[in-house]
Amino acid sequence: MSSGLLEDASFNQSPAFGDVDLFSADRPLADAAARAGLDLANLSACGKDYGALATLDLGRVANENPPKLHLVDGKGNRLDLVEFHPAYHAMMTKSIGHGIHASAHDGSDKPGPASTRAVRLYLATQAESGHMCPITMTHACIGALRSEPALLAKWLPKIQTRTYDPRPLPWWEKNGVTLGMGMTERQGGTDVRANITRAVAHGDHVEITGHKWFMSAPMCDAFLVLAQAEGGLTCYLMPRYRPDGSKNQIRFQRLKDKLGNKSNASSEVEFHGAYAERVGAEGAGVRTIIEMVNLTRLDCAIASAGQSRIALSQALHHIRNRSVFQRRLADQPSMRATVADLALELEAQVALVFRLCRASERAHDDLAEAAYVRLLTPAVKFLVCKSTPQLVYESLECLGGNGYTEDLPLARYFRESPLNAIWEGSGNVMALDVLRAAGRHPDQAMATVNALARTAAPAFDVRPLAETLAKVLQSGDAERRARFLCEGLAKIAALAALAEAKSDFATLYGDTRLKGACFAQFGTADLGSAEQALMDRALAA
């Protein structure tokens, strides 16, 4: 006869995480939204939607059933169709319904349209990250299409609907559309000027022949692509269907088998005289996509902070519900030191990311904010995205062996965690972009750094570090020390964002991240009496 105690599988195990208001339980996020004057009730409803147990489970199912590529039908007719699981479509329906794909551009959220959208993105990626790829690209493509107003006016009404329509139809027959991108090629990667894809003029359009090494979300209704024209590298909008309703000459080769991001399809593709329309001036392809790149880089930082946050939430939920050595894990001193240190890092990242969002909203009318965006966007992406794998891993370890199993979501989060640091420019590219921004506008760059130092001063004196960064920047060794410059700048900006927000933890961040020789592992910092407050803010008990 078996023991009832042994049959109780939940004995000293934390309950399932779910049916949580991911907005209200996250005090750093809710405080950032309150500072920006956002609609807190609306965002709380969004937090409950993405924190619902059923929504979180959609994320699991979508990743356990990755998309499939169907090149031809049973009789050999070309299909070039990617089939997604219904769970993926459910997540797309939800996120487009919340307007994450376009709301920052339609003025529907006041005040702070970009910040409101950023909160929703931060929440949505906690439920499932892969489907955010076409959501982010649609949002960013609008920035590039502004350089071709007539083309934007034609597509915008279909983009701005809150309706997800996955049917493989010409875009004008659909209730809503999404946009993707195809920029990189196998021989150049980040060096898009090495692209060999060619565009040949045919009256009011071009026909493009060539390939792309990465074209994500291949079931989007159109793609921004780069191709060489007579006048040089140029940006084009390539729809999946030609104006006569026939399929465009877009031929998928295979789907990438990726470390994570399993719910999302990333393809290799060839173009065989594919119809496309020019976006921006001929030869100005890089300049045209810069706005798009900046928007996607900001999204990478927002989403990575969200990924860190859901991992930390899982860890906090677990340690509050599991006992070891006659005490809850949350009461064990070494565990508290570790988790509180993770919470401090996320506290700073959230303040920094939403400070950058606010600057992006003001950049068109404020030169100082424009300089902040130009210098800090790559630096913030560098710091936040490259920190995420370590944050997620440490959260995973809090669950012990359970964290390493596929039955729980931490393994999926960990596989997803490196992606945003690579997408839209890896760490070295971000660091070099900081150098380029500083080199092109040196006076504005130094003014930005000095302003950050002044803002941070009441909490922590960053002048020695700022002076060191300035010396390295002006030396002949700047490129070799690019990562040092980039991370140092981002950490000064994070401290300044905490100080500007009047955070109780600004000085603590400076003491543990910027003073002397800081140790590398979370849990080594002495946070003193701040541990409980940091843990409670990260996930309301």
PDB file of C-alpha atoms in Angstrom, residues 183-329:
ATOM      1  CA  MET A 183      19.030  42.577 -45.528  1.00  0.00           C
ATOM      2  CA  THR A 184      21.972  40.232 -45.045  1.00  0.00           C
ATOM      3  CA  GLU A 185      23.648  37.902 -47.551  1.00  0.00           C
ATOM      4  CA  ARG A 186      25.931  34.947 -46.994  1.00  0.00           C
ATOM      5  CA  GLN A 187      29.072  36.637 -48.285  1.00  0.00           C
ATOM      6  CA  GLY A 188      28.720  39.840 -46.261  1.00  0.00           C
ATOM      7  CA  GLY A 189      26.428  39.461 -43.263  1.00  0.00           C
ATOM      8  CA  THR A 190      26.573  42.743 -41.355  1.00  0.00           C
ATOM      9  CA  ASP A 191      28.574  44.291 -44.217  1.00  0.00           C
ATOM     10  CA  VAL A 192      25.495  44.953 -46.350  1.00  0.00           C
ATOM     11  CA  ARG A 193      27.538  47.030 -48.803  1.00  0.00           C
ATOM     12  CA  ALA A 194      28.995  43.686 -49.941  1.00  0.00           C
ATOM     13  CA  ASN A 195      25.523  42.615 -51.149  1.00  0.00           C
ATOM     14  CA  ILE A 196      25.438  41.174 -54.677  1.00  0.00           C
ATOM     15  CA  THR A 197      21.654  40.968 -55.161  1.00  0.00           C
ATOM     16  CA  ARG A 198      20.736  43.093 -58.199  1.00  0.00           C
ATOM     17  CA  ALA A 199      17.735  45.302 -58.973  1.00  0.00           C
ATOM     18  CA  VAL A 200      16.867  46.045 -62.620  1.00  0.00           C
ATOM     19  CA  ALA A 201      14.452  48.885 -63.430  1.00  0.00           C
ATOM     20  CA  HIS A 202      11.178  48.038 -65.214  1.00  0.00           C
ATOM     21  CA  GLY A 203       9.152  51.229 -65.491  1.00  0.00           C
ATOM     22  CA  ASP A 204       7.526  51.998 -62.130  1.00  0.00           C
ATOM     23  CA  HIS A 205       9.176  49.068 -60.347  1.00  0.00           C
ATOM     24  CA  VAL A 206      12.288  46.891 -60.302  1.00  0.00           C
ATOM     25  CA  GLU A 207      12.836  43.170 -60.596  1.00  0.00           C
ATOM     26  CA  ILE A 208      15.312  41.723 -58.127  1.00  0.00           C
ATOM     27  CA  THR A 209      17.535  38.694 -58.597  1.00  0.00           C
ATOM     28  CA  GLY A 210      19.747  37.316 -55.843  1.00  0.00           C
ATOM     29  CA  HIS A 211      19.495  35.848 -52.361  1.00  0.00           C
ATOM     30  CA  LYS A 212      19.207  36.603 -48.665  1.00  0.00           C
ATOM     31  CA  TRP A 213      20.904  34.519 -45.983  1.00  0.00           C
ATOM     32  CA  PHE A 214      18.431  35.480 -43.246  1.00  0.00           C
ATOM     33  CA  MET A 215      14.869  36.531 -43.985  1.00  0.00           C
ATOM     34  CA  SER A 216      12.789  36.081 -40.871  1.00  0.00           C
ATOM     35  CA  ALA A 217       9.019  35.615 -40.690  1.00  0.00           C
ATOM     36  CA  PRO A 218       8.756  34.583 -44.377  1.00  0.00           C
ATOM     37  CA  MET A 219       4.944  34.595 -44.319  1.00  0.00           C
ATOM     38  CA  CYS A 220       4.828  38.384 -43.971  1.00  0.00           C
ATOM     39  CA  ASP A 221       2.991  40.212 -46.735  1.00  0.00           C
ATOM     40  CA  ALA A 222       5.997  42.245 -47.882  1.00  0.00           C
ATOM     41  CA  PHE A 223       9.674  42.603 -47.078  1.00  0.00           C
ATOM     42  CA  LEU A 224      12.140  45.445 -47.013  1.00  0.00           C
ATOM     43  CA  VAL A 225      15.213  44.224 -48.895  1.00  0.00           C
ATOM     44  CA  LEU A 226      18.503  45.722 -50.022  1.00  0.00           C
ATOM     45  CA  ALA A 227      19.758  45.330 -53.588  1.00  0.00           C
ATOM     46  CA  GLN A 228      22.349  46.905 -55.847  1.00  0.00           C
ATOM     47  CA  ALA A 229      20.897  49.317 -58.428  1.00  0.00           C
ATOM     48  CA  GLU A 230      22.754  51.409 -60.998  1.00  0.00           C
ATOM     49  CA  GLY A 231      23.106  54.151 -58.393  1.00  0.00           C
ATOM     50  CA  GLY A 232      24.297  51.831 -55.630  1.00  0.00           C
ATOM     51  CA  LEU A 233      22.785  49.939 -52.719  1.00  0.00           C
ATOM     52  CA  THR A 234      19.075  50.720 -52.497  1.00  0.00           C
ATOM     53  CA  CYS A 235      16.137  49.737 -50.296  1.00  0.00           C
ATOM     54  CA  TYR A 236      13.018  48.152 -51.812  1.00  0.00           C
ATOM     55  CA  LEU A 237       9.634  46.883 -50.648  1.00  0.00           C
ATOM     56  CA  MET A 238       9.007  43.407 -52.058  1.00  0.00           C
ATOM     57  CA  PRO A 239       5.422  42.055 -51.711  1.00  0.00           C
ATOM     58  CA  ARG A 240       4.636  38.331 -51.716  1.00  0.00           C
ATOM     59  CA  TYR A 241       2.197  38.912 -54.595  1.00  0.00           C
ATOM     60  CA  ARG A 242       2.661  40.955 -57.762  1.00  0.00           C
ATOM     61  CA  PRO A 243       0.099  43.644 -58.667  1.00  0.00           C
ATOM     62  CA  ASP A 244      -1.698  41.227 -61.041  1.00  0.00           C
ATOM     63  CA  GLY A 245      -2.336  38.870 -58.093  1.00  0.00           C
ATOM     64  CA  SER A 246       0.219  36.230 -59.100  1.00  0.00           C
ATOM     65  CA  LYS A 247       2.823  35.001 -56.637  1.00  0.00           C
ATOM     66  CA  ASN A 248       6.021  36.988 -56.619  1.00  0.00           C
ATOM     67  CA  GLN A 249       9.229  35.212 -57.582  1.00  0.00           C
ATOM     68  CA  ILE A 250      10.337  34.576 -53.980  1.00  0.00           C
ATOM     69  CA  ARG A 251      11.765  31.092 -53.579  1.00  0.00           C
ATOM     70  CA  PHE A 252      12.507  29.750 -50.105  1.00  0.00           C
ATOM     71  CA  GLN A 253      15.464  27.384 -49.805  1.00  0.00           C
ATOM     72  CA  ARG A 254      15.178  26.180 -46.224  1.00  0.00           C
ATOM     73  CA  LEU A 255      14.303  27.273 -42.692  1.00  0.00           C
ATOM     74  CA  LYS A 256      17.162  27.837 -40.272  1.00  0.00           C
ATOM     75  CA  ASP A 257      17.559  25.276 -37.492  1.00  0.00           C
ATOM     76  CA  LYS A 258      18.202  27.677 -34.611  1.00  0.00           C
ATOM     77  CA  LEU A 259      19.368  27.320 -31.028  1.00  0.00           C
ATOM     78  CA  GLY A 260      16.129  28.870 -29.789  1.00  0.00           C
ATOM     79  CA  ASN A 261      13.380  31.066 -31.221  1.00  0.00           C
ATOM     80  CA  LYS A 262      11.752  27.829 -32.352  1.00  0.00           C
ATOM     81  CA  SER A 263       8.242  29.208 -32.900  1.00  0.00           C
ATOM     82  CA  ASN A 264       9.496  31.709 -35.468  1.00  0.00           C
ATOM     83  CA  ALA A 265      10.593  30.860 -39.007  1.00  0.00           C
ATOM     84  CA  SER A 266      13.869  32.274 -40.334  1.00  0.00           C
ATOM     85  CA  SER A 267      14.548  31.448 -43.965  1.00  0.00           C
ATOM     86  CA  GLU A 268      17.171  31.387 -46.653  1.00  0.00           C
ATOM     87  CA  VAL A 269      15.622  32.722 -49.856  1.00  0.00           C
ATOM     88  CA  GLU A 270      16.340  33.384 -53.523  1.00  0.00           C
ATOM     89  CA  PHE A 271      14.723  36.006 -55.754  1.00  0.00           C
ATOM     90  CA  HIS A 272      14.214  35.233 -59.431  1.00  0.00           C
ATOM     91  CA  GLY A 273      13.188  38.551 -60.955  1.00  0.00           C
ATOM     92  CA  ALA A 274      10.965  39.419 -57.963  1.00  0.00           C
ATOM     93  CA  TYR A 275       8.759  42.516 -58.206  1.00  0.00           C
ATOM     94  CA  ALA A 276       9.672  45.347 -55.797  1.00  0.00           C
ATOM     95  CA  GLU A 277       9.193  49.102 -55.372  1.00  0.00           C
ATOM     96  CA  ARG A 278      11.921  51.516 -54.341  1.00  0.00           C
ATOM     97  CA  VAL A 279      11.950  52.968 -50.816  1.00  0.00           C
ATOM     98  CA  GLY A 280      14.022  56.130 -50.488  1.00  0.00           C
ATOM     99  CA  ALA A 281      16.524  57.461 -52.984  1.00  0.00           C
ATOM    100  CA  GLU A 282      18.518  55.154 -55.218  1.00  0.00           C
ATOM    101  CA  GLY A 283      21.907  54.500 -53.683  1.00  0.00           C
ATOM    102  CA  ALA A 284      20.673  55.539 -50.221  1.00  0.00           C
ATOM    103  CA  GLY A 285      19.801  52.067 -48.985  1.00  0.00           C
ATOM    104  CA  VAL A 286      21.801  52.234 -45.765  1.00  0.00           C
ATOM    105  CA  ARG A 287      20.553  55.724 -44.924  1.00  0.00           C
ATOM    106  CA  THR A 288      16.976  54.610 -45.592  1.00  0.00           C
ATOM    107  CA  ILE A 289      17.097  51.653 -43.213  1.00  0.00           C
ATOM    108  CA  ILE A 290      18.821  53.514 -40.355  1.00  0.00           C
ATOM    109  CA  GLU A 291      15.513  54.555 -38.765  1.00  0.00           C
ATOM    110  CA  MET A 292      14.310  50.974 -39.039  1.00  0.00           C
ATOM    111  CA  VAL A 293      17.530  49.650 -37.502  1.00  0.00           C
ATOM    112  CA  ASN A 294      17.310  52.060 -34.558  1.00  0.00           C
ATOM    113  CA  LEU A 295      13.727  50.991 -33.878  1.00  0.00           C
ATOM    114  CA  THR A 296      14.579  47.293 -33.971  1.00  0.00           C
ATOM    115  CA  ARG A 297      17.611  47.805 -31.745  1.00  0.00           C
ATOM    116  CA  LEU A 298      15.464  49.521 -29.152  1.00  0.00           C
ATOM    117  CA  ASP A 299      12.991  46.632 -29.390  1.00  0.00           C
ATOM    118  CA  CYS A 300      15.847  44.173 -28.824  1.00  0.00           C
ATOM    119  CA  ALA A 301      16.712  45.908 -25.553  1.00  0.00           C
ATOM    120  CA  ILE A 302      13.072  46.082 -24.429  1.00  0.00           C
ATOM    121  CA  ALA A 303      12.464  42.422 -25.244  1.00  0.00           C
ATOM    122  CA  SER A 304      15.683  41.250 -23.578  1.00  0.00           C
ATOM    123  CA  ALA A 305      14.732  43.071 -20.386  1.00  0.00           C
ATOM    124  CA  GLY A 306      11.365  41.321 -20.599  1.00  0.00           C
ATOM    125  CA  GLN A 307      13.044  37.938 -21.019  1.00  0.00           C
ATOM    126  CA  SER A 308      15.224  38.573 -17.976  1.00  0.00           C
ATOM    127  CA  ARG A 309      12.196  39.641 -16.017  1.00  0.00           C
ATOM    128  CA  ILE A 310      10.098  36.521 -16.720  1.00  0.00           C
ATOM    129  CA  ALA A 311      13.064  34.318 -15.806  1.00  0.00           C
ATOM    130  CA  LEU A 312      13.588  36.215 -12.544  1.00  0.00           C
ATOM    131  CA  SER A 313       9.857  36.006 -11.823  1.00  0.00           C
ATOM    132  CA  GLN A 314       9.989  32.229 -12.200  1.00  0.00           C
ATOM    133  CA  ALA A 315      12.963  32.101  -9.824  1.00  0.00           C
ATOM    134  CA  LEU A 316      11.300  34.318  -7.205  1.00  0.00           C
ATOM    135  CA  HIS A 317       8.080  32.331  -7.424  1.00  0.00           C
ATOM    136  CA  HIS A 318      10.023  29.115  -6.888  1.00  0.00           C
ATOM    137  CA  ILE A 319      12.180  30.213  -3.959  1.00  0.00           C
ATOM    138  CA  ARG A 320       9.171  31.602  -2.119  1.00  0.00           C
ATOM    139  CA  ASN A 321       7.425  28.240  -2.340  1.00  0.00           C
ATOM    140  CA  ARG A 322      10.219  25.715  -1.747  1.00  0.00           C
ATOM    141  CA  SER A 323      11.933  24.906   1.543  1.00  0.00           C
ATOM    142  CA  VAL A 324      15.435  23.518   2.036  1.00  0.00           C
ATOM    143  CA  PHE A 325      17.127  22.814   5.392  1.00  0.00           C
ATOM    144  CA  GLN A 326      13.951  23.773   7.276  1.00  0.00           C
ATOM    145  CA  ARG A 327      13.753  27.232   5.703  1.00  0.00           C
ATOM    146  CA  ARG A 328      12.225  28.672   2.571  1.00  0.00           C
ATOM    147  CA  LEU A 329      14.797  29.228  -0.130  1.00  0.00           C
TER     148      LEU A 329
END
